[in-house]
Amino acid sequence: MTALLPAPAADVDAVARNRVRRASRRRVVVTVLAVLVVVTFVTTLMVGRTFYPLGDVVRVVLGERVPGASFTVGRLRLPRGVLAVVAGLCFGLGGVTFQTMLRNPLASPDVIGISSGASAAAVVGIVIFSLDGTAVSTIAVAAALGVAVLIYGLAFKGGVAGTRLILIGIGVGAMLTSVINYVLTKAGQWDYQEALRWLTGSLNGTTWTAVLPALVALLVLAPVLLGQAKNLSALQLGDDAAAALGVRVERTRLIAIVTAVGLVAFATAACGPIAFVSFLAGPIAARIVGPHGSLLVPAALVGALLVLVADLVGQFAFDTRFPVGVVTGVLGAPYLIYLIIRTNRAGGSL
Amino acid sequence: MTATHTLTAQDLTLGYGERTVIEGLDLAVPAGAITAIVGANASGKSTLLRSMSRLLAPRAGQVLLDGRAVHRMPAKELARTLGLLPQSPLAPEGITVADLVGRGRHPHQGIFSRWSREDDAAVAAALEATQTTELAERAVDELSGGQRQRVWIAMALAQQTDLLLLDEPTTFLDVSHQIEVLDLLTDLNRRRGTTIVMVLHDLNLAARYADHLVALESGRIHAAGDPSAVLTEDCVRAVFGLDSRVIVDPVSGKPLMLPIGRHHAEAPVPAEA
């Protein structure tokens, strides 16, 4: 091994000190985010048409029978809250993985049509084939993977350029949205709420049957993705530079795509494509933690927080109850416009 | 001093899609020396460099590092012996110099392993060697082109490899920064014995800084060896299709190529050979 001239101990200390400072700042931010997620989650269990104090909520969660609270908290609020957290984590992880890998904030799965693929398959499965539960999740995941492969294939022209993939993805997404619209018009008895679930995402009427597949997907896929965190960070330097650092680029990309698509698809099958959460979580996390280290965990927590807060706002801030996706959509759309204006000014091709 | 490694290409054929870029090429990189690869655009210089660092799998033949085929070596193990600085690596937005240089430690770390004193020492030594210690906490985006190139070289140094391959490390730099980078690489080679292989566009700088010059001509080695033997008027005509005069560089004693175009050439143009 090449022995570089050793640097003075003081310089080594300075390097170590700055690195530790960055790492501890990051740890503080992640801890604060995690605490906020827990606090908001508990709040969603307490508030509603009837308020239950923390003590009641804890007793219900621990399995005790509390008159009134057992039903309202245990049956209605708990699955809804858990799905909000699980879906938020899934969307956050899936979104930031694509954004990191394609080095473009516009490349999130909900912008490039992957969520629409899962949504369209779920709607077709439910409305036309009367499927439910695991079957819906399965076809949603298969469709999302299929859309990912389709977009990748259409964008492939001696290598995949990020911009081309994004434009093709937006086109494919628009086609799939019209499929969803068409199928929903065929389902005459479906009400407005149900339609919105598949177009913008909703947590209304969440049951444990819907939560379970998404929860299992998160527990299985998230660790696999987190295992690739360092390799994904290296990919930010470009494929060649990453390969020169000993990263197996194609393998990393394959694992990342499959796990990220899986996470987004399972979450979408459970609650619809909650608008713009995948798209927003990564950039917000980057703004908070800065450019150092992997964004996977911070983005996942931001995703969960976004869904929880948006659902609270949608339920209680207005006279009408809005599905969570309407609220996140209102937040996300201006950011999308801002990004497009900014890249236009910078002379980017998008 | 470093262990000496042998890096050779045997009967190497490379290409992209249907296009064959390099065919049946044999090359031995002299250990502990600076090798420069020159040639016209699209002559296969970068392709050869990418294949030597296993970024491109050969169609036929092989690249051997100490007798082992690089394309069959574990990726991280290879990355601890052989480093590559590609032509245009990307710096993540807002990343600091120290953090970017730290990325060079990737092949020395496990998936979840923590930073060691050794990692910090390698980063500090790389910053020192490239005179970027003062820039350590600055954002890479804010640096000048020359500073940025030194930072990328620092990242490659933090990787602590005995062989370092660089694809056009002086492109987009003004002349003083080009010299600065080439001097730095020469320091590395002389003080630490690092074997250096670089693709260079500037023939004269290549002839001055390289111990071993390789001239590629459409995927084949036209000539390889001591720059004084390789850089000749005939070679320039064969490799670049350009008439020239080659004189002795009064500064370095190495060959210096003066191109002869259709204009501004007072000296008589030699007849077509």
Coordinates of C-alpha atoms in Angstrom, one line a residue:
Chain A
M1 CA 0.0 0.0 0.0
T2 CA 1.2 3.5 -0.8
A3 CA 2.4 5.2 2.3
L4 CA 1.6 8.9 1.7
L5 CA 3.7 11.1 3.8
P6 CA 1.8 11.1 7.1
A7 CA 0.0 14.4 7.9
P8 CA 0.8 16.1 11.2
A9 CA -1.3 14.8 14.0
A10 CA -2.9 18.2 14.4
D11 CA -4.2 18.0 10.8
V12 CA -5.5 14.5 11.4
D13 CA -7.3 15.8 14.5
A14 CA -8.8 18.6 12.6
V15 CA -10.2 16.2 9.9
A16 CA -11.5 13.9 12.7
R17 CA -13.1 16.9 14.6
N18 CA -14.9 18.2 11.6
R19 CA -16.2 14.8 10.6
V20 CA -17.4 14.1 14.1
R21 CA -19.1 17.6 14.1
R22 CA -20.9 16.8 10.9
A23 CA -21.9 13.3 12.1
S24 CA -23.3 14.6 15.4
R25 CA -25.3 17.4 13.7
R26 CA -26.8 14.7 11.5
R27 CA -27.6 12.5 14.5
V28 CA -29.3 15.4 16.3
V29 CA -31.4 16.2 13.2
V30 CA -32.4 12.5 12.7
T31 CA -33.3 12.2 16.4
V32 CA -35.4 15.3 16.3
L33 CA -37.2 14.1 13.2
A34 CA -37.9 10.7 14.8
V35 CA -39.2 12.3 18.0
L36 CA -41.5 14.5 15.9
V37 CA -42.8 11.5 14.0
V38 CA -43.6 9.7 17.3
V39 CA -45.2 12.8 18.9
T40 CA -47.4 13.4 15.8
F41 CA -48.3 9.7 15.6
V42 CA -49.5 9.7 19.2
T43 CA -51.4 13.0 18.6
T44 CA -53.3 11.4 15.7
L45 CA -54.4 8.6 18.1
M46 CA -55.6 11.1 20.7
V47 CA -57.5 13.7 18.6
G48 CA -60.7 13.3 16.6
R49 CA -64.4 13.8 17.1
T50 CA -63.8 12.5 20.7
F51 CA -60.5 13.3 22.5
Y52 CA -58.9 10.5 24.4
P53 CA -56.1 11.3 26.9
L54 CA -52.6 9.8 26.4
G55 CA -53.3 7.3 29.2
D56 CA -56.2 5.8 27.4
V57 CA -54.3 5.6 24.1
V58 CA -51.4 3.9 25.7
R59 CA -53.7 1.4 27.4
V60 CA -55.5 0.6 24.1
V61 CA -52.1 0.1 22.4
L62 CA -51.0 -2.2 25.1
G63 CA -54.1 -4.3 24.5
E64 CA -56.3 -3.3 27.5
R65 CA -60.0 -2.8 27.0
V66 CA -61.1 0.8 27.4
P67 CA -64.8 1.5 26.8
G68 CA -65.2 3.6 23.7
A69 CA -61.5 4.1 23.2
S70 CA -60.9 0.5 22.3
F71 CA -63.0 0.9 19.2
T72 CA -62.3 4.4 18.1
V73 CA -58.5 4.3 18.8
G74 CA -57.9 0.6 18.3
R75 CA -60.0 0.0 15.3
L76 CA -60.2 3.4 13.5
R77 CA -57.3 5.6 14.5
L78 CA -54.5 3.1 15.1
P79 CA -54.5 1.4 11.6
R80 CA -54.8 4.8 10.0
G81 CA -51.9 6.2 12.0
V82 CA -49.7 3.2 11.4
L83 CA -50.4 3.3 7.7
A84 CA -49.6 7.0 7.7
V85 CA -46.2 6.2 9.2
V86 CA -45.5 3.1 7.1
A87 CA -46.6 4.7 3.8
G88 CA -44.6 7.9 4.6
L89 CA -41.5 5.9 5.3
C90 CA -41.9 3.8 2.1
F91 CA -42.6 6.9 -0.1
G92 CA -39.7 8.8 1.5
L93 CA -37.2 5.9 1.0
G94 CA -38.4 5.2 -2.6
G95 CA -38.4 8.8 -3.6
V96 CA -34.9 9.7 -2.3
T97 CA -33.5 6.5 -3.8
F98 CA -34.6 7.4 -7.3
Q99 CA -33.6 11.1 -6.9
T100 CA -30.1 10.1 -5.6
M101 CA -29.6 7.5 -8.3
L102 CA -30.6 9.6 -11.2
R103 CA -29.1 12.7 -9.6
N104 CA -32.2 14.7 -10.3
P105 CA -35.0 15.9 -7.8
L106 CA -37.6 15.5 -10.6
A107 CA -36.9 11.7 -10.8
S108 CA -39.1 10.6 -8.0
P109 CA -41.4 7.6 -8.6
D110 CA -44.6 9.7 -8.3
V111 CA -43.4 12.1 -11.0
I112 CA -42.1 9.5 -13.4
G113 CA -45.2 7.3 -13.4
I114 CA -44.2 4.4 -11.2
S115 CA -46.8 5.3 -8.5
S116 CA -49.4 5.7 -11.3
G117 CA -48.5 2.2 -12.5
A118 CA -49.2 0.7 -9.0
S119 CA -52.4 2.8 -8.7
A120 CA -53.7 1.8 -12.1
A121 CA -53.1 -1.9 -11.5
A122 CA -54.8 -1.6 -8.1
V123 CA -57.9 0.1 -9.5
V124 CA -58.2 -2.4 -12.4
G125 CA -57.8 -5.2 -9.9
I126 CA -60.4 -3.9 -7.5
V127 CA -63.0 -2.6 -9.9
I128 CA -62.7 -5.0 -12.8
F129 CA -61.5 -8.2 -11.2
S130 CA -63.0 -7.6 -7.7
L131 CA -59.7 -8.5 -5.9
D132 CA -58.7 -7.3 -2.5
G133 CA -55.9 -7.4 0.1
T134 CA -52.7 -9.3 -0.9
A135 CA -53.8 -9.9 -4.5
V136 CA -54.2 -6.1 -5.0
S137 CA -50.7 -5.5 -3.5
T138 CA -49.2 -8.2 -5.7
I139 CA -50.5 -6.8 -9.0
A140 CA -49.7 -3.3 -7.9
V141 CA -46.1 -4.3 -7.2
A142 CA -45.9 -6.2 -10.5
A143 CA -47.3 -3.3 -12.4
A144 CA -45.0 -0.8 -10.8
L145 CA -42.0 -3.0 -11.6
G146 CA -43.3 -3.4 -15.1
V147 CA -43.7 0.4 -15.6
A148 CA -40.1 0.9 -14.2
V149 CA -38.8 -1.6 -16.7
L150 CA -40.8 0.0 -19.5
I151 CA -39.6 3.5 -18.7
Y152 CA -36.0 2.2 -18.4
G153 CA -36.3 0.4 -21.7
L154 CA -37.8 3.3 -23.6
A155 CA -35.2 5.7 -22.2
F156 CA -32.3 3.4 -22.9
K157 CA -30.2 4.6 -25.8
G158 CA -26.7 3.5 -25.2
G159 CA -27.0 4.3 -21.5
V160 CA -29.8 6.0 -19.7
A161 CA -29.8 9.8 -19.5
G162 CA -31.7 11.2 -16.5
T163 CA -33.6 13.8 -18.4
R164 CA -34.9 11.4 -21.1
L165 CA -36.0 8.9 -18.5
I166 CA -37.9 11.6 -16.6
L167 CA -39.7 13.0 -19.7
I168 CA -40.7 9.5 -20.8
G169 CA -41.8 8.7 -17.2
I170 CA -44.0 11.8 -17.1
G171 CA -45.6 10.7 -20.4
V172 CA -46.2 7.1 -19.2
G173 CA -47.6 8.5 -15.9
A174 CA -50.1 10.7 -17.8
M175 CA -51.3 7.7 -19.8
L176 CA -51.7 5.6 -16.7
T177 CA -53.7 8.4 -14.9
S178 CA -56.1 8.3 -17.8
V179 CA -56.4 4.6 -17.4
I180 CA -57.3 5.1 -13.7
N181 CA -59.9 7.8 -14.7
Y182 CA -61.5 5.5 -17.3
V183 CA -61.8 2.6 -14.9
L184 CA -63.3 4.8 -12.2
T185 CA -66.0 6.0 -14.5
K186 CA -66.9 2.3 -15.1
A187 CA -67.3 1.8 -11.4
G188 CA -70.5 3.7 -11.1
Q189 CA -71.3 3.0 -7.5
W190 CA -67.9 4.3 -6.3
D191 CA -68.0 7.5 -4.5
Y192 CA -65.8 10.5 -4.8
Q193 CA -63.7 9.6 -1.8
E194 CA -62.8 6.2 -3.2
A195 CA -61.8 7.8 -6.5
L196 CA -59.6 10.2 -4.8
R197 CA -57.8 7.4 -3.0
W198 CA -56.5 6.1 -6.3
L199 CA -55.8 9.5 -7.8
T200 CA -54.2 11.4 -5.0
G201 CA -54.1 9.0 -2.0
S202 CA -56.2 8.8 1.1
L203 CA -56.1 7.1 4.5
N204 CA -59.9 7.2 5.0
G205 CA -61.3 3.9 6.2
T206 CA -57.9 2.2 6.6
T207 CA -58.1 -1.4 8.0
W208 CA -55.4 -3.7 9.3
T209 CA -55.8 -5.8 6.2
A210 CA -54.6 -2.9 4.1
V211 CA -51.8 -2.0 6.5
L212 CA -50.2 -5.5 6.8
P213 CA -48.7 -6.0 3.3
A214 CA -47.2 -2.5 3.4
L215 CA -45.7 -3.1 6.9
V216 CA -44.2 -6.4 5.9
A217 CA -42.7 -4.8 2.7
L218 CA -41.2 -2.1 4.8
L219 CA -39.6 -4.5 7.3
V220 CA -38.2 -6.7 4.5
L221 CA -37.1 -4.1 1.9
A222 CA -35.9 -1.2 4.0
P223 CA -33.0 -3.0 5.5
V224 CA -31.9 -4.2 2.0
L225 CA -32.0 -0.6 0.8
L226 CA -30.2 0.7 3.8
G227 CA -27.5 -1.9 3.2
Q228 CA -26.8 -0.1 -0.1
A229 CA -26.7 3.4 1.5
K230 CA -22.9 3.8 1.1
N231 CA -22.9 2.5 -2.5
L232 CA -25.8 4.8 -3.4
S233 CA -23.8 7.8 -2.0
A234 CA -20.9 6.8 -4.1
L235 CA -23.1 6.7 -7.2
Q236 CA -23.6 10.4 -6.8
L237 CA -20.1 10.9 -8.0
G238 CA -21.0 9.4 -11.4
D239 CA -20.9 5.7 -12.5
D240 CA -17.2 5.6 -13.4
A241 CA -16.1 7.3 -10.2
A242 CA -18.3 5.0 -8.2
A243 CA -16.9 1.9 -10.0
A244 CA -13.4 3.1 -9.4
L245 CA -14.2 3.2 -5.7
G246 CA -15.1 -0.5 -5.8
V247 CA -18.8 -0.1 -6.1
R248 CA -20.6 -2.7 -8.4
V249 CA -22.6 -0.1 -10.2
E250 CA -25.1 -2.3 -12.0
R251 CA -25.8 -4.5 -9.0
T252 CA -26.3 -1.5 -6.7
R253 CA -28.6 0.1 -9.3
L254 CA -30.7 -3.1 -9.7
I255 CA -31.1 -3.7 -5.9
A256 CA -32.0 0.0 -5.4
I257 CA -34.6 0.1 -8.2
V258 CA -36.3 -3.2 -7.2
T259 CA -36.5 -2.3 -3.5
A260 CA -37.5 1.4 -4.1
V261 CA -40.2 0.3 -6.6
G262 CA -41.4 -2.4 -4.2
L263 CA -41.7 0.1 -1.2
V264 CA -43.6 2.6 -3.3
A265 CA -45.8 0.0 -4.9
F266 CA -46.8 -1.7 -1.6
A267 CA -47.5 1.7 0.0
T268 CA -49.5 2.8 -3.0
A269 CA -51.6 -0.4 -3.0
A270 CA -52.5 0.3 0.6
C271 CA -53.5 4.0 0.4
G272 CA -53.1 5.2 -3.1
P273 CA -50.2 7.4 -4.4
I274 CA -50.2 10.1 -1.7
A275 CA -49.4 13.0 -3.9
F276 CA -45.8 14.3 -4.0
V277 CA -44.6 12.7 -0.7
S278 CA -41.8 10.7 -2.5
F279 CA -41.0 13.9 -4.5
L280 CA -40.8 16.2 -1.5
A281 CA -39.3 14.1 1.3
G282 CA -35.7 13.9 -0.2
P283 CA -35.2 17.6 -1.0
I284 CA -36.7 18.6 2.4
A285 CA -34.4 16.1 4.1
A286 CA -31.4 17.4 2.1
R287 CA -32.2 21.0 3.1
I288 CA -32.3 20.0 6.8
V289 CA -29.3 17.6 7.1
G290 CA -27.1 19.1 4.4
P291 CA -25.2 17.3 1.8
H292 CA -23.2 14.9 4.1
G293 CA -23.9 11.3 4.3
S294 CA -26.8 9.2 3.1
L295 CA -30.3 10.8 2.9
L296 CA -32.2 7.5 3.2
V297 CA -33.1 7.7 6.9
P298 CA -33.8 11.4 7.1
A299 CA -35.9 11.3 3.9
A300 CA -37.9 8.3 5.3
L301 CA -38.7 10.2 8.5
V302 CA -39.6 13.4 6.6
G303 CA -41.9 11.3 4.5
A304 CA -43.7 9.8 7.6
L305 CA -44.0 13.3 9.1
L306 CA -45.4 14.8 5.9
V307 CA -48.1 12.1 5.7
L308 CA -49.0 12.3 9.4
V309 CA -49.2 16.1 9.5
A310 CA -51.0 16.4 6.1
D311 CA -53.6 13.8 7.3
L312 CA -54.2 15.8 10.5
V313 CA -54.6 19.0 8.5
G314 CA -56.9 17.3 6.0
Q315 CA -59.1 15.9 8.8
F316 CA -59.4 18.8 11.2
A317 CA -58.2 22.1 9.7
F318 CA -61.2 22.7 7.4
D319 CA -64.9 22.3 7.6
T320 CA -64.8 19.6 5.0
R321 CA -62.5 16.6 5.5
F322 CA -60.0 16.3 2.8
P323 CA -58.1 13.1 1.9
V324 CA -54.4 13.3 2.8
G325 CA -53.3 13.4 -0.8
V326 CA -55.2 16.6 -1.5
V327 CA -53.2 18.3 1.2
T328 CA -49.8 17.0 0.1
G329 CA -50.7 17.8 -3.5
V330 CA -51.3 21.4 -2.5
L331 CA -47.8 21.4 -0.8
G332 CA -46.0 19.6 -3.6
A333 CA -47.3 21.4 -6.7
P334 CA -45.7 24.8 -6.0
Y335 CA -42.4 23.0 -5.3
L336 CA -42.6 21.2 -8.7
I337 CA -43.2 24.5 -10.5
Y338 CA -40.4 26.1 -8.6
L339 CA -38.0 23.3 -9.6
I340 CA -39.0 23.6 -13.2
I341 CA -38.5 27.4 -13.2
R342 CA -35.2 27.1 -11.5
T343 CA -33.8 24.5 -13.9
N344 CA -35.1 26.6 -16.8
R345 CA -33.2 29.6 -15.5
A346 CA -30.0 27.6 -15.0
G347 CA -30.3 26.7 -18.7
G348 CA -31.1 23.0 -17.9
S349 CA -32.8 20.9 -20.5
L350 CA -35.8 20.4 -18.2
Chain B
M1 CA 8.1 2.6 -0.7
T2 CA 5.4 0.8 -2.4
A3 CA 5.1 -2.7 -3.6
T4 CA 5.6 -2.9 -7.3
H5 CA 2.7 -4.1 -9.3
T6 CA 2.6 -5.2 -12.9
L7 CA -0.3 -4.0 -15.0
T8 CA -0.5 -5.5 -18.5
A9 CA -3.1 -5.8 -21.3
Q10 CA -2.9 -9.0 -23.3
D11 CA -4.5 -9.2 -26.8
L12 CA -7.2 -6.8 -25.6
T13 CA -10.2 -6.2 -27.8
L14 CA -12.7 -3.5 -26.6
G15 CA -15.8 -1.9 -28.0
Y16 CA -19.2 -0.4 -27.3
G17 CA -22.3 -2.0 -29.0
E18 CA -21.4 -2.9 -32.5
R19 CA -18.3 -0.6 -32.6
T20 CA -14.9 -2.1 -32.0
V21 CA -12.6 0.5 -30.5
I22 CA -9.5 -1.4 -29.7
E23 CA -8.4 -4.6 -31.3
G24 CA -5.7 -7.1 -30.1
L25 CA -3.7 -4.6 -28.1
D26 CA -0.8 -5.6 -25.9
L27 CA 0.6 -3.1 -23.3
A28 CA 2.8 -3.4 -20.3
V29 CA 2.7 -0.5 -17.9
P30 CA 6.2 0.0 -16.3
A31 CA 6.0 -0.2 -12.5
G32 CA 6.8 2.9 -10.6
A33 CA 6.9 5.1 -13.7
I34 CA 4.6 7.7 -15.3
T35 CA 3.0 6.5 -18.5
A36 CA 1.1 8.9 -20.7
I37 CA -1.3 7.7 -23.4
V38 CA -1.7 10.1 -26.4
G39 CA -3.6 9.8 -29.6
A40 CA -6.2 11.5 -31.8
N41 CA -9.8 11.9 -30.7
A42 CA -11.7 8.6 -30.7
S43 CA -8.4 6.6 -30.9
G44 CA -9.5 4.6 -27.9
K45 CA -7.4 6.3 -25.1
S46 CA -10.2 6.6 -22.6
T47 CA -11.7 3.2 -23.6
L48 CA -8.3 1.6 -22.8
L49 CA -8.0 3.3 -19.5
R50 CA -11.6 2.4 -18.5
S51 CA -10.9 -1.2 -19.3
M52 CA -7.6 -1.3 -17.4
S53 CA -9.6 -0.2 -14.3
R54 CA -12.3 -2.9 -15.0
L55 CA -15.0 -0.3 -15.9
L56 CA -15.4 -1.9 -19.3
A57 CA -15.3 -5.7 -19.8
P58 CA -13.1 -6.8 -22.7
R59 CA -14.6 -8.5 -25.8
A60 CA -11.4 -10.6 -25.9
G61 CA -8.1 -10.8 -24.2
Q62 CA -7.6 -9.6 -20.7
V63 CA -6.1 -7.0 -18.3
L64 CA -3.8 -8.5 -15.7
L65 CA -2.8 -7.0 -12.4
D66 CA 0.0 -9.0 -10.9
G67 CA -1.0 -11.8 -13.1
R68 CA -4.7 -11.8 -12.1
A69 CA -7.5 -10.8 -14.5
V70 CA -8.9 -7.5 -13.1
H71 CA -12.4 -8.3 -14.3
R72 CA -12.5 -11.3 -12.1
M73 CA -11.1 -9.6 -9.0
P74 CA -13.5 -8.5 -6.2
A75 CA -14.3 -4.9 -6.9
K76 CA -13.2 -3.5 -3.5
E77 CA -10.0 -5.5 -3.5
L78 CA -9.0 -4.0 -6.9
A79 CA -10.0 -0.5 -5.7
R80 CA -7.5 -0.8 -2.9
T81 CA -4.7 -1.3 -5.3
L82 CA -5.7 0.6 -8.4
G83 CA -7.5 3.9 -8.5
L84 CA -9.0 5.8 -11.4
L85 CA -10.0 9.4 -11.7
P86 CA -12.5 9.5 -14.6
Q87 CA -12.8 12.4 -17.0
S88 CA -15.7 14.3 -15.5
P89 CA -16.7 13.0 -12.0
L90 CA -19.7 14.8 -10.4
A91 CA -19.5 16.6 -7.0
P92 CA -22.8 16.3 -5.1
E93 CA -24.3 19.7 -4.5
G94 CA -22.9 21.5 -1.5
I95 CA -20.4 18.8 -0.5
T96 CA -17.3 20.0 1.4
V97 CA -13.8 19.2 0.3
A98 CA -13.1 17.0 3.3
D99 CA -16.2 15.0 2.8
L100 CA -15.6 14.4 -0.9
V101 CA -12.0 13.4 -0.2
G102 CA -13.3 11.0 2.5
R103 CA -15.4 9.2 -0.2
G104 CA -12.0 7.9 -1.4
R105 CA -12.0 5.7 1.7
H106 CA -15.0 3.7 0.4
P107 CA -13.0 0.5 -0.6
H108 CA -11.4 0.4 2.8
Q109 CA -14.7 0.4 4.7
G110 CA -17.4 -2.2 5.3
I111 CA -21.1 -1.6 4.9
F112 CA -21.7 -0.4 8.4
S113 CA -18.1 0.0 9.6
R114 CA -17.3 3.2 11.5
W115 CA -14.6 5.7 10.6
S116 CA -11.2 4.8 12.0
R117 CA -8.2 7.0 12.8
E118 CA -6.6 5.4 9.8
D119 CA -9.3 6.9 7.6
D120 CA -8.9 10.3 9.0
A121 CA -5.1 10.1 8.6
A122 CA -5.5 9.1 5.0
V123 CA -7.8 12.1 4.3
A124 CA -5.4 14.5 6.1
A125 CA -2.4 13.1 4.2
A126 CA -4.3 13.4 0.8
L127 CA -5.3 17.0 1.6
E128 CA -1.7 17.8 2.6
A129 CA -0.2 16.3 -0.6
T130 CA -2.6 18.3 -2.8
Q131 CA -2.2 21.4 -0.7
T132 CA -5.9 21.6 -0.1
T133 CA -5.8 21.4 3.7
E134 CA -6.9 25.0 3.9
L135 CA -9.9 24.3 1.7
A136 CA -11.1 21.3 3.7
E137 CA -14.3 22.9 5.0
R138 CA -15.1 24.8 1.8
A139 CA -17.9 23.6 -0.5
V140 CA -16.5 22.0 -3.7
D141 CA -18.9 24.1 -5.9
E142 CA -17.2 27.3 -4.8
L143 CA -13.7 26.3 -5.8
S144 CA -11.9 27.3 -9.0
G145 CA -11.3 24.7 -11.7
G146 CA -7.7 24.1 -10.6
Q147 CA -8.6 23.7 -7.0
R148 CA -11.4 21.4 -7.8
Q149 CA -9.1 19.1 -9.9
R150 CA -6.7 19.0 -6.9
V151 CA -9.6 18.0 -4.7
W152 CA -10.5 15.1 -7.1
I153 CA -6.9 14.0 -7.1
A154 CA -7.0 14.2 -3.3
M155 CA -10.0 11.8 -3.3
A156 CA -8.1 9.4 -5.5
L157 CA -5.1 9.7 -3.1
A158 CA -7.2 9.0 0.0
Q159 CA -8.0 5.7 -1.7
Q160 CA -4.2 4.9 -1.1
T161 CA -3.6 2.9 -4.2
D162 CA -0.2 1.9 -5.6
L163 CA -1.5 2.5 -9.1
L164 CA -3.3 5.6 -10.2
L165 CA -5.0 6.0 -13.6
L166 CA -6.2 9.5 -14.7
D167 CA -8.4 10.3 -17.7
E168 CA -7.3 13.7 -19.0
P169 CA -6.6 15.2 -15.6
T170 CA -5.7 18.6 -17.1
T171 CA -8.7 19.2 -19.4
F172 CA -10.5 22.5 -18.9
L173 CA -7.5 23.9 -16.9
D174 CA -5.5 26.9 -17.8
V175 CA -1.8 26.4 -18.5
S176 CA -0.6 27.2 -15.0
H177 CA -3.1 24.8 -13.4
Q178 CA -2.1 22.1 -15.9
I179 CA 1.5 22.4 -14.8
E180 CA 0.4 22.4 -11.2
V181 CA -1.5 19.1 -11.6
L182 CA 1.3 17.4 -13.6
D183 CA 3.9 18.6 -11.0
L184 CA 1.7 17.1 -8.2
L185 CA 1.5 13.8 -10.0
T186 CA 5.3 13.8 -10.6
D187 CA 5.8 14.5 -6.8
L188 CA 3.5 11.5 -6.0
N189 CA 5.4 9.3 -8.4
R190 CA 8.9 10.3 -7.2
R191 CA 8.2 10.5 -3.5
R192 CA 5.9 7.6 -3.1
G193 CA 6.6 5.5 -6.1
T194 CA 3.0 5.5 -7.3
T195 CA 2.7 4.1 -10.7
I196 CA 0.8 6.6 -12.8
V197 CA -1.0 6.1 -16.1
M198 CA -2.7 9.1 -17.6
V199 CA -4.5 10.1 -20.8
L200 CA -3.3 13.5 -22.0
H201 CA -4.3 15.6 -24.9
D202 CA -1.3 17.9 -24.9
L203 CA 1.5 16.0 -26.7
N204 CA 4.2 18.3 -25.5
L205 CA 3.2 18.1 -21.8
A206 CA 2.9 14.3 -22.2
A207 CA 6.4 14.1 -23.7
R208 CA 7.8 16.3 -20.9
Y209 CA 6.1 14.6 -17.9
A210 CA 6.0 10.9 -19.0
D211 CA 8.7 8.4 -18.5
H212 CA 6.9 6.1 -21.0
L213 CA 4.8 7.4 -23.9
V214 CA 2.2 5.3 -25.6
A215 CA 0.9 6.7 -29.0
L216 CA -2.5 5.1 -30.0
E217 CA -3.6 5.2 -33.5
S218 CA -7.2 4.0 -34.2
G219 CA -7.2 1.3 -31.5
R220 CA -3.6 0.1 -32.1
I221 CA -0.4 1.1 -30.4
H222 CA 1.6 3.0 -33.0
A223 CA 4.7 3.4 -30.8
A224 CA 5.5 3.0 -27.1
G225 CA 8.6 3.8 -25.1
D226 CA 10.9 6.7 -24.1
P227 CA 9.3 10.0 -25.2
S228 CA 12.4 11.0 -27.2
A229 CA 12.0 7.8 -29.3
V230 CA 8.3 7.9 -29.6
L231 CA 7.5 11.6 -30.4
T232 CA 8.9 12.0 -33.9
E233 CA 7.6 13.8 -37.0
D234 CA 6.6 10.5 -38.6
C235 CA 4.7 9.5 -35.5
V236 CA 2.8 12.7 -35.4
R237 CA 1.9 12.3 -39.0
A238 CA 0.8 8.7 -38.5
V239 CA -1.2 9.3 -35.3
F240 CA -2.7 12.7 -35.9
G241 CA -2.4 13.1 -39.7
L242 CA -0.5 16.3 -39.1
D243 CA 2.8 17.7 -40.4
S244 CA 5.1 19.0 -37.7
R245 CA 8.6 19.7 -36.6
V246 CA 10.0 18.1 -33.5
I247 CA 12.8 19.9 -31.8
V248 CA 14.5 19.5 -28.5
D249 CA 12.7 21.4 -25.8
P250 CA 15.2 24.0 -24.5
V251 CA 13.6 23.9 -21.1
S252 CA 13.4 20.1 -20.4
G253 CA 15.6 18.5 -23.1
K254 CA 12.5 16.4 -24.0
P255 CA 11.0 16.4 -27.6
L256 CA 8.8 19.4 -28.4
M257 CA 6.3 19.2 -31.3
L258 CA 5.6 22.3 -33.4
P259 CA 2.5 21.7 -35.6
I260 CA 2.6 22.9 -39.2
G261 CA -0.8 23.9 -40.6
R262 CA -1.7 25.6 -43.8
H263 CA -1.1 29.1 -42.5
H264 CA 1.7 30.8 -40.5
A265 CA 4.3 28.2 -41.4
E266 CA 7.4 30.1 -42.6
A267 CA 9.6 27.0 -42.7
P268 CA 9.3 24.9 -45.8
V269 CA 6.6 22.2 -45.4
P270 CA 8.3 18.7 -45.8
A271 CA 7.1 16.8 -48.9
E272 CA 4.6 14.0 -48.3
A273 CA 6.4 10.9 -47.2

